[in-house]
Tab-separated table of C-alpha atoms in Angstrom:
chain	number	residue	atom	x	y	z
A	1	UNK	CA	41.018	-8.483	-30.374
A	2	UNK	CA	43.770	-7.510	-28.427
A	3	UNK	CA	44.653	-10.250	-26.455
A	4	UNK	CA	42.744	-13.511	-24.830
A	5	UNK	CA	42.526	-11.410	-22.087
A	6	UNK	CA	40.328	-8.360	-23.781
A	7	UNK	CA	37.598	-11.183	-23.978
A	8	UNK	CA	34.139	-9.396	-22.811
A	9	UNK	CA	32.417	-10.706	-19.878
A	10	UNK	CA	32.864	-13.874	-18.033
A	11	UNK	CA	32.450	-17.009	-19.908
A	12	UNK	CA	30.115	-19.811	-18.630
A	13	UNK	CA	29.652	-23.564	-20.088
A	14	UNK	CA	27.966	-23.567	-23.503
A	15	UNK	CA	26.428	-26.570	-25.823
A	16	UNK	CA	28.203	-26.216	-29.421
A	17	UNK	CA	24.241	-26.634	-30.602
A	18	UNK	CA	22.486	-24.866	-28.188
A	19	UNK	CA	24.687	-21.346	-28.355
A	20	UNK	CA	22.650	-17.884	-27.886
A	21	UNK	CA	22.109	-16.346	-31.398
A	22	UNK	CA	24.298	-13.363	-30.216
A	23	UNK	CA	27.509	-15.439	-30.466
A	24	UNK	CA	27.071	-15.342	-34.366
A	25	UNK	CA	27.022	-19.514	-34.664
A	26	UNK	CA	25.403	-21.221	-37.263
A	27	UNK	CA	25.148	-25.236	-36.689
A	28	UNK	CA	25.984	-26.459	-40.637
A	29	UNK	CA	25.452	-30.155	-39.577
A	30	UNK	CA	23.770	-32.081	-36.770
A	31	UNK	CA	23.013	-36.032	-37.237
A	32	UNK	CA	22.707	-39.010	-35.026
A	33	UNK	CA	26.274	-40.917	-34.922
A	34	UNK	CA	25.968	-44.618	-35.828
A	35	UNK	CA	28.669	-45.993	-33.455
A	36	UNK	CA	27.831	-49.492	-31.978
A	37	UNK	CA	24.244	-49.181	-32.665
A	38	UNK	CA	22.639	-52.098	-29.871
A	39	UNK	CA	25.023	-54.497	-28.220
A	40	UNK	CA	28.530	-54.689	-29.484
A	41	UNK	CA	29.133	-58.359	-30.240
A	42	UNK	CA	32.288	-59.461	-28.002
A	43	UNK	CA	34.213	-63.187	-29.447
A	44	UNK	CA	33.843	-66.082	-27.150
A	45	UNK	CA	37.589	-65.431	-26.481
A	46	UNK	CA	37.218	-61.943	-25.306
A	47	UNK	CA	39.294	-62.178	-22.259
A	48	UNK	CA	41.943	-64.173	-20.405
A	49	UNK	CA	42.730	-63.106	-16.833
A	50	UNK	CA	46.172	-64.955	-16.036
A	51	UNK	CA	46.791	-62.633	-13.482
A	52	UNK	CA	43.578	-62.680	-11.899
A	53	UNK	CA	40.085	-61.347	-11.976
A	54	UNK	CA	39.500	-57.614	-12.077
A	55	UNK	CA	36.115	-55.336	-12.123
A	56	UNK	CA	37.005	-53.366	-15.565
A	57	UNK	CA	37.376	-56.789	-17.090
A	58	UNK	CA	34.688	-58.567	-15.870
A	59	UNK	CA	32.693	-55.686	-17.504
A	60	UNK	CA	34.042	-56.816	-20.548
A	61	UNK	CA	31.743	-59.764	-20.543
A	62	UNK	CA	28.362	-57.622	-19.629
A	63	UNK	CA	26.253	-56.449	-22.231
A	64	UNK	CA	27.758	-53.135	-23.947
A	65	UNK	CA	25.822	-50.691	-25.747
A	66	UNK	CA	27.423	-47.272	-27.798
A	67	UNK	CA	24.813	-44.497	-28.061
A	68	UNK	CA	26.143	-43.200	-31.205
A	69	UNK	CA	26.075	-39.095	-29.896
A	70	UNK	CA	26.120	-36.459	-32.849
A	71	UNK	CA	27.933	-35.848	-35.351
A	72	UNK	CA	27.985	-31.584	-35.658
A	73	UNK	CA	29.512	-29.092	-37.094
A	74	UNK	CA	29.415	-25.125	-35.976
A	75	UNK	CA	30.465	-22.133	-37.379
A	76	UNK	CA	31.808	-19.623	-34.410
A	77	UNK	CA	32.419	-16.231	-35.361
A	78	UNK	CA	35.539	-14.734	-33.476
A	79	UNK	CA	36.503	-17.926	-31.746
A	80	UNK	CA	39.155	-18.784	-29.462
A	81	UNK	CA	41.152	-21.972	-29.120
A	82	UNK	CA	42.775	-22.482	-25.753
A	83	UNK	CA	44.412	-25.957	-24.880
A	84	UNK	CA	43.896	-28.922	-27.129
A	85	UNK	CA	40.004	-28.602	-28.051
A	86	UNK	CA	38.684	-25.705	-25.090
A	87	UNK	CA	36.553	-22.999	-27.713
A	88	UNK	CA	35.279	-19.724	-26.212
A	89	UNK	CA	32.407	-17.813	-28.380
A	90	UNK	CA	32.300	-14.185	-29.395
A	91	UNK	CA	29.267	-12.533	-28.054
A	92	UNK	CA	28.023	-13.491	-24.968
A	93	UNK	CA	31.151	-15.466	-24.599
A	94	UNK	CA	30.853	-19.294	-24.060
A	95	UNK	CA	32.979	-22.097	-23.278
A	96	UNK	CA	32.606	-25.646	-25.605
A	97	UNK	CA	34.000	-28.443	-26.792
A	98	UNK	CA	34.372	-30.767	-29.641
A	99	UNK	CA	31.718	-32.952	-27.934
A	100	UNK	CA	28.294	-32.716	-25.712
A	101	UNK	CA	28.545	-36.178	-24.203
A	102	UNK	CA	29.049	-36.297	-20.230
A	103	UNK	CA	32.951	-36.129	-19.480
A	104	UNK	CA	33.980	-34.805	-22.607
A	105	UNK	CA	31.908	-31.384	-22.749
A	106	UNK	CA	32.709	-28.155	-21.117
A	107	UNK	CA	31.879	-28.895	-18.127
A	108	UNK	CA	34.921	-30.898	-17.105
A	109	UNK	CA	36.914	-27.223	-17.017
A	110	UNK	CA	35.403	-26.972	-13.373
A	111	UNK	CA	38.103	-29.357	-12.882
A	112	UNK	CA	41.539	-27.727	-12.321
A	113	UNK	CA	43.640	-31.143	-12.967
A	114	UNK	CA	41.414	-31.528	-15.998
A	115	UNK	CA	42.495	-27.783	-17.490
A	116	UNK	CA	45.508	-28.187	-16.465
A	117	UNK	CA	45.959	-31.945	-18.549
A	118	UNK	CA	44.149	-30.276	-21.824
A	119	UNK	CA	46.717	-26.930	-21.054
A	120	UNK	CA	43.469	-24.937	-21.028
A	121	UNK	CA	44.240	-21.237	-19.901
A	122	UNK	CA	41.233	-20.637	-17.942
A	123	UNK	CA	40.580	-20.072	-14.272
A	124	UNK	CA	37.246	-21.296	-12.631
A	125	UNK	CA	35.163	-19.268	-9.943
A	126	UNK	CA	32.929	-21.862	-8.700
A	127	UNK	CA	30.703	-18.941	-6.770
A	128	UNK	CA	29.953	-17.909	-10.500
A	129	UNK	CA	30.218	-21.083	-12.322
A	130	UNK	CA	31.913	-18.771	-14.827
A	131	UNK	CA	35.611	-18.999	-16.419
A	132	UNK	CA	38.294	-16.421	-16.988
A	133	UNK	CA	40.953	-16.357	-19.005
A	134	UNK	CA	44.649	-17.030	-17.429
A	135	UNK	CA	47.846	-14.403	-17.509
A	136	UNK	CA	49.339	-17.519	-18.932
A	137	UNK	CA	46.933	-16.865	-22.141
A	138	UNK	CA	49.454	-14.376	-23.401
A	139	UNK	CA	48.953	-13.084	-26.689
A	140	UNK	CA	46.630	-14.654	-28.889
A	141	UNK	CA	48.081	-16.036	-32.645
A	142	UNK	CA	45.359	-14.565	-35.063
A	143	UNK	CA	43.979	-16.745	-37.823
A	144	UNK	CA	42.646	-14.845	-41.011
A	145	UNK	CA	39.599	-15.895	-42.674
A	146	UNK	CA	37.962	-19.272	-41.896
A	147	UNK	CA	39.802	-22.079	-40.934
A	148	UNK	CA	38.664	-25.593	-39.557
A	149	UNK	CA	39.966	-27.289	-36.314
A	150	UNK	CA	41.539	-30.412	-36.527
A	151	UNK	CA	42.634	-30.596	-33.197
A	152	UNK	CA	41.258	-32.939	-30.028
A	153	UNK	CA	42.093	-34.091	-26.334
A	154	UNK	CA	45.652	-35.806	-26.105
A	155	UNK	CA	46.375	-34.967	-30.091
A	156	UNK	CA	50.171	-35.962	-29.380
A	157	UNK	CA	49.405	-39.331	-28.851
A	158	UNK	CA	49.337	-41.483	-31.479
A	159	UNK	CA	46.114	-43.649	-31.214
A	160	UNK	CA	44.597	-40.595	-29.708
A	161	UNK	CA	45.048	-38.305	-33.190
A	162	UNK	CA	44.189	-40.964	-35.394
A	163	UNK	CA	40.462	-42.593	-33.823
A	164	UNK	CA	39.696	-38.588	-32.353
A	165	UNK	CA	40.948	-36.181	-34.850
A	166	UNK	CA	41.611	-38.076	-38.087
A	167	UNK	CA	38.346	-38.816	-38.355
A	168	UNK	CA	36.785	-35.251	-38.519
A	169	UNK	CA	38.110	-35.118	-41.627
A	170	UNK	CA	35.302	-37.070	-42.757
A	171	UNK	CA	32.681	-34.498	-41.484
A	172	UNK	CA	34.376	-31.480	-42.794
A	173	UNK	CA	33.595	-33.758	-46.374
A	174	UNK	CA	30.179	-33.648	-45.432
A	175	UNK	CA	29.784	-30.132	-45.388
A	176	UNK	CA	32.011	-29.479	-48.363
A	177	UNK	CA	34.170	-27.456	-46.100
A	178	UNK	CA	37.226	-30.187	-46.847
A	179	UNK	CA	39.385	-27.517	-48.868
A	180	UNK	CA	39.111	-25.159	-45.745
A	181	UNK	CA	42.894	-24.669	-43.716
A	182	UNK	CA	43.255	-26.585	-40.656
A	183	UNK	CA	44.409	-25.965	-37.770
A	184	UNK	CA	46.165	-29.703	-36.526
A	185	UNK	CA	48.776	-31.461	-34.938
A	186	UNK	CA	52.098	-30.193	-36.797
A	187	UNK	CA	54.468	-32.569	-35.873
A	188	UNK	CA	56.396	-34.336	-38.496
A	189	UNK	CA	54.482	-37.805	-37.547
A	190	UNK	CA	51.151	-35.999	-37.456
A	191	UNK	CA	51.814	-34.622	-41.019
A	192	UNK	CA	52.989	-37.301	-42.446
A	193	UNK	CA	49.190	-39.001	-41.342
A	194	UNK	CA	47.652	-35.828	-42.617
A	195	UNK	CA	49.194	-36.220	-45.990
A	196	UNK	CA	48.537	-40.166	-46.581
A	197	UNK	CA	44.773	-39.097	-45.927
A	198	UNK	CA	44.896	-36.514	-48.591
A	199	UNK	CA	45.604	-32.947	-47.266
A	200	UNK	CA	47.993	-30.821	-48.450
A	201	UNK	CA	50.706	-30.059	-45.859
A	202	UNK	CA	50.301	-25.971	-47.224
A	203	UNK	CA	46.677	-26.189	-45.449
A	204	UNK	CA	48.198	-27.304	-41.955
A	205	UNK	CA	48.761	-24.139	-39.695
A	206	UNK	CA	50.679	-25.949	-37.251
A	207	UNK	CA	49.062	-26.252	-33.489
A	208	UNK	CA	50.786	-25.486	-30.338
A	209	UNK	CA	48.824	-26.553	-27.477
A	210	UNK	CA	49.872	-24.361	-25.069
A	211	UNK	CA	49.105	-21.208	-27.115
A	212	UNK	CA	45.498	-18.881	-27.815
A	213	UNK	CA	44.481	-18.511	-31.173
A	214	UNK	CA	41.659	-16.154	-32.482
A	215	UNK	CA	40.025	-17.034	-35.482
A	216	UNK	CA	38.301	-14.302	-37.890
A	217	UNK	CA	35.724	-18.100	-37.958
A	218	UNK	CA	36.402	-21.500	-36.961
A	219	UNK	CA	34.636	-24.148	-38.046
A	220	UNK	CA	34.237	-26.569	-35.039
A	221	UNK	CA	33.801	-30.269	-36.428
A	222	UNK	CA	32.568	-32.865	-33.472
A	223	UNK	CA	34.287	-35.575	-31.998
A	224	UNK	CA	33.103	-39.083	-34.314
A	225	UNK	CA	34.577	-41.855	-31.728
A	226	UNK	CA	32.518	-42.679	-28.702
A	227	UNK	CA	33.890	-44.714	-25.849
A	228	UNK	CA	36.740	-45.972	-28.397
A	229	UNK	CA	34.098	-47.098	-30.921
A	230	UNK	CA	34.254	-45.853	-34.432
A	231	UNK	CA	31.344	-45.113	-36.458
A	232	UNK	CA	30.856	-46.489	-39.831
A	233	UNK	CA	31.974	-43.138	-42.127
A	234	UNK	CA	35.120	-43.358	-40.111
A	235	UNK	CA	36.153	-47.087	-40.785
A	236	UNK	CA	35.365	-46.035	-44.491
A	237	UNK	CA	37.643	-43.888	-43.980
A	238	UNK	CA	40.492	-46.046	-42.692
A	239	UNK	CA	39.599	-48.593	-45.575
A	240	UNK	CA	39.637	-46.137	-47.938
A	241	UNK	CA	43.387	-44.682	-47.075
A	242	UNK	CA	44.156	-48.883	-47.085
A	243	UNK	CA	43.367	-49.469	-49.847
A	244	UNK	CA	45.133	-46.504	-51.595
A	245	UNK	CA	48.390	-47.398	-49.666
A	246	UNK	CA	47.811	-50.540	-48.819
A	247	UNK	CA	49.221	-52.043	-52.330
A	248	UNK	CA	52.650	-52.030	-54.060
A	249	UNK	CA	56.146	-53.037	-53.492
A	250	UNK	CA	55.686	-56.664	-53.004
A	251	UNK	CA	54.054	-59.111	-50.699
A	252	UNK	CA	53.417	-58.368	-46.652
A	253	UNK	CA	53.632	-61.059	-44.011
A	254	UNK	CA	50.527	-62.013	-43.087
A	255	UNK	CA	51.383	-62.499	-39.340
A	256	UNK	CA	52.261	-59.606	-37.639
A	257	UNK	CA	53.768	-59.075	-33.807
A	258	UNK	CA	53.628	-55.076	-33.300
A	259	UNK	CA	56.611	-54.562	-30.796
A	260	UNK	CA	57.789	-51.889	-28.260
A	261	UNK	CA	60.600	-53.133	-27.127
A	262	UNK	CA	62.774	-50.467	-29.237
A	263	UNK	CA	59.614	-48.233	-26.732
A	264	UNK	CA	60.980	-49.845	-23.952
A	265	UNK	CA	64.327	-49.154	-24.113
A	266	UNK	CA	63.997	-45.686	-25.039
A	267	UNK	CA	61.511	-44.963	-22.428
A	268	UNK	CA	62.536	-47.248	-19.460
A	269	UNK	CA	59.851	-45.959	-16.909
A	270	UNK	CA	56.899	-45.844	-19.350
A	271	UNK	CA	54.775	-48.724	-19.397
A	272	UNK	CA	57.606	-51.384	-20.342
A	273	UNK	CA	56.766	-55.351	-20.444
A	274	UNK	CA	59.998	-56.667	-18.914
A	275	UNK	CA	59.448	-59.924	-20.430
A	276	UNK	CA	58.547	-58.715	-24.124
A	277	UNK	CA	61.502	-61.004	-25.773
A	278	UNK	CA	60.586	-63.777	-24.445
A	279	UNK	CA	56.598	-62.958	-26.198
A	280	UNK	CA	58.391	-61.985	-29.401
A	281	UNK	CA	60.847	-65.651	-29.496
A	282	UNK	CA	57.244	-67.389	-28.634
A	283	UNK	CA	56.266	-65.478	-32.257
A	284	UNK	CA	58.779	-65.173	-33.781
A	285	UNK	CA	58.872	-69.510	-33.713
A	286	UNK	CA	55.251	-69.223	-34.651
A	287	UNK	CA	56.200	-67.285	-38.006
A	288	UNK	CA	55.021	-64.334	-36.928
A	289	UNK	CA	56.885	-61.454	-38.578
A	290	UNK	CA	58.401	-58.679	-35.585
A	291	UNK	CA	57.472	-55.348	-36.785
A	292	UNK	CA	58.104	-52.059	-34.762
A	293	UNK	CA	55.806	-49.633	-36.489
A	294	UNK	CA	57.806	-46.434	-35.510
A	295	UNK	CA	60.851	-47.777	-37.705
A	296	UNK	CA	58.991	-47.070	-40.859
A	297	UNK	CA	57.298	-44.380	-42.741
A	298	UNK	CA	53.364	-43.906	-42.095
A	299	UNK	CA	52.168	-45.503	-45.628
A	300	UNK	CA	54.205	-48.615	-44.882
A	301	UNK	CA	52.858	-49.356	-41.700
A	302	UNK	CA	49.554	-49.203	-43.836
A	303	UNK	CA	50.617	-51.563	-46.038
A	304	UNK	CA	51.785	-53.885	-43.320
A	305	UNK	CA	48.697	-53.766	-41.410
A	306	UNK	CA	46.330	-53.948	-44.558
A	307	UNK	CA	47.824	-57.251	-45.424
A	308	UNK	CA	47.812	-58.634	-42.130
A	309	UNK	CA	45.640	-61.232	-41.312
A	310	UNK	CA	46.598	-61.671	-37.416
A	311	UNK	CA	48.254	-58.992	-35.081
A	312	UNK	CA	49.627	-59.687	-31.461
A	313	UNK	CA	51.253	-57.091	-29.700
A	314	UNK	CA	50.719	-55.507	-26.280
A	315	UNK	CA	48.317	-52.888	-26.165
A	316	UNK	CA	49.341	-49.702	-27.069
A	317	UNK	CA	49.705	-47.008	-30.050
A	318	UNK	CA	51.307	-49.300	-32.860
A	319	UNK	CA	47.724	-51.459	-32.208
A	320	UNK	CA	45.479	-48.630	-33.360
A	321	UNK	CA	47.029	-49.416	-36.929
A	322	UNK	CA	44.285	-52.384	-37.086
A	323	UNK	CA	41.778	-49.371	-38.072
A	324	UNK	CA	43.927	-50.258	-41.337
A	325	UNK	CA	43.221	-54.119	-41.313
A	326	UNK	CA	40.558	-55.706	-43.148
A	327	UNK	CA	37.609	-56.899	-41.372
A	328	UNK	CA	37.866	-59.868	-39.703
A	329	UNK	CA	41.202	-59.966	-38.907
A	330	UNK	CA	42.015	-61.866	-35.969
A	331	UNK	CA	43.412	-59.031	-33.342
A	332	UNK	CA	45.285	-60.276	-29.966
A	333	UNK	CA	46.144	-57.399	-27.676
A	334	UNK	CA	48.275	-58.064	-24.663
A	335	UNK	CA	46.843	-55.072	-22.348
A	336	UNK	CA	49.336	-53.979	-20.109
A	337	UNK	CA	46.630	-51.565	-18.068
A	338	UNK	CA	42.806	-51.978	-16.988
A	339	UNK	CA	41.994	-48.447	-17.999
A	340	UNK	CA	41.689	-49.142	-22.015
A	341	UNK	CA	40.326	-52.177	-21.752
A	342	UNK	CA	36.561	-51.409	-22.856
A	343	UNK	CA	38.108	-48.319	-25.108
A	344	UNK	CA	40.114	-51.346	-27.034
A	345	UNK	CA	37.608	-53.554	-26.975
A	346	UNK	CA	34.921	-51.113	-28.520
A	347	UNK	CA	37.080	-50.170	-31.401
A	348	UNK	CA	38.014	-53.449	-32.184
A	349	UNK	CA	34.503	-54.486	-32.382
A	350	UNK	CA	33.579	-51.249	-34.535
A	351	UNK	CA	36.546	-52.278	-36.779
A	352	UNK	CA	34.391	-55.620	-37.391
A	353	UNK	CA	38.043	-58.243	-36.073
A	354	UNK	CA	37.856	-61.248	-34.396
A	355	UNK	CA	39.860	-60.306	-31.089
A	356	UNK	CA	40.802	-61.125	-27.776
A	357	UNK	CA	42.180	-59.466	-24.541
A	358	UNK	CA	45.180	-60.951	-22.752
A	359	UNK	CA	45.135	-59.068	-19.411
A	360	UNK	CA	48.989	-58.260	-18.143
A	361	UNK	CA	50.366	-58.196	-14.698
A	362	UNK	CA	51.290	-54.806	-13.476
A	363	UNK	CA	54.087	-54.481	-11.133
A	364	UNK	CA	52.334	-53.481	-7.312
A	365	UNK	CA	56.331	-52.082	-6.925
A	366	UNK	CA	55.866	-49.307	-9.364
A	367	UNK	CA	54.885	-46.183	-8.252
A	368	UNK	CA	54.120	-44.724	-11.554
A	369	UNK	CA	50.459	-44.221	-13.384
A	370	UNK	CA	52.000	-46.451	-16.463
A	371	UNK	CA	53.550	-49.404	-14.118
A	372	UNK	CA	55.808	-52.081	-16.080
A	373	UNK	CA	54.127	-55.423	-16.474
A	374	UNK	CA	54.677	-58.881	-17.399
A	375	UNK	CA	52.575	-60.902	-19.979
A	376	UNK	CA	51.784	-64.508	-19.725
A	377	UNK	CA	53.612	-65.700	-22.424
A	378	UNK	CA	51.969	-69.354	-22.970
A	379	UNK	CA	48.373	-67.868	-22.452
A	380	UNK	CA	49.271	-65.496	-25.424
A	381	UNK	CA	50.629	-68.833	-27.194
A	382	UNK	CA	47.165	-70.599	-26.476
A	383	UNK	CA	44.903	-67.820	-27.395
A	384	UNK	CA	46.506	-66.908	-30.636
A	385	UNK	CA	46.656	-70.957	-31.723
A	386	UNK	CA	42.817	-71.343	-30.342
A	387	UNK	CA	41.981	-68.192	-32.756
A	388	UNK	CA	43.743	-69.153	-35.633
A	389	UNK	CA	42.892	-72.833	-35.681
């Protein structure tokens, strides 16, 4: 292969399990997922609105149920990764994902905001319903042999890596493929997590989103999470990385406030809560230890979070660390936007805690997608004492 370019044919929406025998693919695994399997159970204190009523809260409080999708794993001869988790077939070249559900398959590419937030190199001709690849491809990096992708949508963010791609570790096990190199998310944070769950840093070719890369054969593990729900292999998972790290070097405080106010100084237009040190005195007086999760290295914010038996803190990436608490630990998120709300909510119900949702108040005088906000500081203060007796 020459280039992304030298690609035969257009290339039309595929299914991962459903690809013409000409593309070479072999489907090594295909289950049901066991993610939320019937109603999630939601606390009685689910929610507090002290900001007012909104429709993706009061959806909250409505009966939720997780079809678990499918777990899968492919085998694509001569594949090409473009973007974050965009595959194109040999063959009779087809375009697929990481996942079949609605919204997350192939079929989103139509979109041109959605290839352009995944940095996938294709252009769309509707008339055809057929892609091409971009002069932006460039030149393809070539991967030799057969190598596994560890890769999925927004992989530089940090809840986003560990609930999405994390977990497909736990797949490749199933298939005995787990020795295979990966291609992931090679930035020092990202290998750090890599290593505390047990893979060598010498079988990490590094990804770089906005390049092509051609595989000799790429194994294609699916995406575990649905709607921010975990299934059960993947909370073993997180238990089983707590309980390796989660021990050693003395005691942990039990009461844990996950800050981003070091966040929100740093990145001044980016979702700050202008009151945050007024919510951390209210803890801090409460005996809550203030712990700001991107001050320490990866295994001790295990540690900290295994030990835990209640975490506050506003919603956010230092909160995903409660994959790493123990099962009914008593969760309070401060949620500075609507749009994670049920993804939150979902995984915290997956992860088996006792939690509630304290909904913030967005500033109507920011312009920006991630507006500052303000949390009720005494309706925090009454949740957390209502939940922890």
């Amino acid at each position: 292969m020459q280039g992304a370019l030298a690609l035969p044919g257009r290339i039309v929406p595929g299914d991962p399990l459903l690809l013409p025998p000409e593309t070479g693919a072999t489907v090594l695994l295909s289950e049901p997922g066991r993610t939320g399997e019937g109603a999630l159970r939601r606390p009685p204190e689910i929610l507090a609105r002290p900001f007012g009523d909104c429709e993706a809260a009061e959806r909250l409080l409505r009966p939720t149920h997780l079809p678990g999708g499918e777990v899968f794993v492919v085998r694509i001869p001569g594949a090409v990764l473009c973007g974050q988790r965009a595959v194109v077939t040999g063959g009779p070249p087809r375009l697929v994902t990481d996942s079949r559900v609605s919204g997350l398959s192939a079929e989103v590419f139509r979109n041109e905001g959605r290839r352009r937030f995944e940095s996938v190199p294709l252009d769309y001709a509707a008339a055809e319903d057929s892609f091409s690849f971009s002069p932006s491809a460039g030149e393809p990096v070539r991967i030799a042999g057969e190598a596994a992708c560890l890769t999925a949508m927004e992989q530089g963010n940090y809840g986003a890596f560990l609930v999405r791609a994390v977990p497909k570790l736990v797949t490749l096990r199933q298939c005995g493929l787990d020795g295979l190199p990966l291609i992931a998310g090679g930035n020092p944070w990202q290998s750090a997590v890599l290593r505390a769950f047990g893979v060598d840093p010498g079988r990490v070719v590094p990804h770089d989103h906005r390049r092509v890369y051609a595989f000799e054969s790429l194994i294609l593990p699916g995406l575990r999470a649905r709607g921010g729900g975990l299934d059960a292999a993947s909370v073993a998972l997180f238990r089983e990385v707590a309980e390796r790290h989660g021990r050693g070097g003395g005691p942990r405080p039990e009461k844990l406030y996950v800050s981003r106010l070091a966040q929100g100084r740093t990145r001044p237009g980016y979702r700050r809560c202008l009151n945050e040190e007024a919510l951390i005195d209210a803890m801090r007086d409460r005996g809550f230890h203030i712990f700001e999760p991107e001050a320490h290295a990866f295994e001790e914010q295990v540690r900290h979070f295994a030990a835990a038996r209640v975490v506050v803190g506003p919603g956010g990436a230092g909160m995903f660390n409660t994959v790493f608490c123990r099962p009914g630990t008593v969760v309070v998120s401060v949620e500075p936007m609507m749009t994670w709300l049920q993804a939150h909510a979902n995984m915290f119900s997956s992860l088996g805690h006792r939690y509630a949702l304290v909904v913030g108040g967005a500033d109507p005088e920011d312009p920006t997608g991630q507006k500052r906000w303000r949390a009720d500081v005494d309706c925090v203060v009454d949740i957390v004492a209502r939940m922890t007796g």
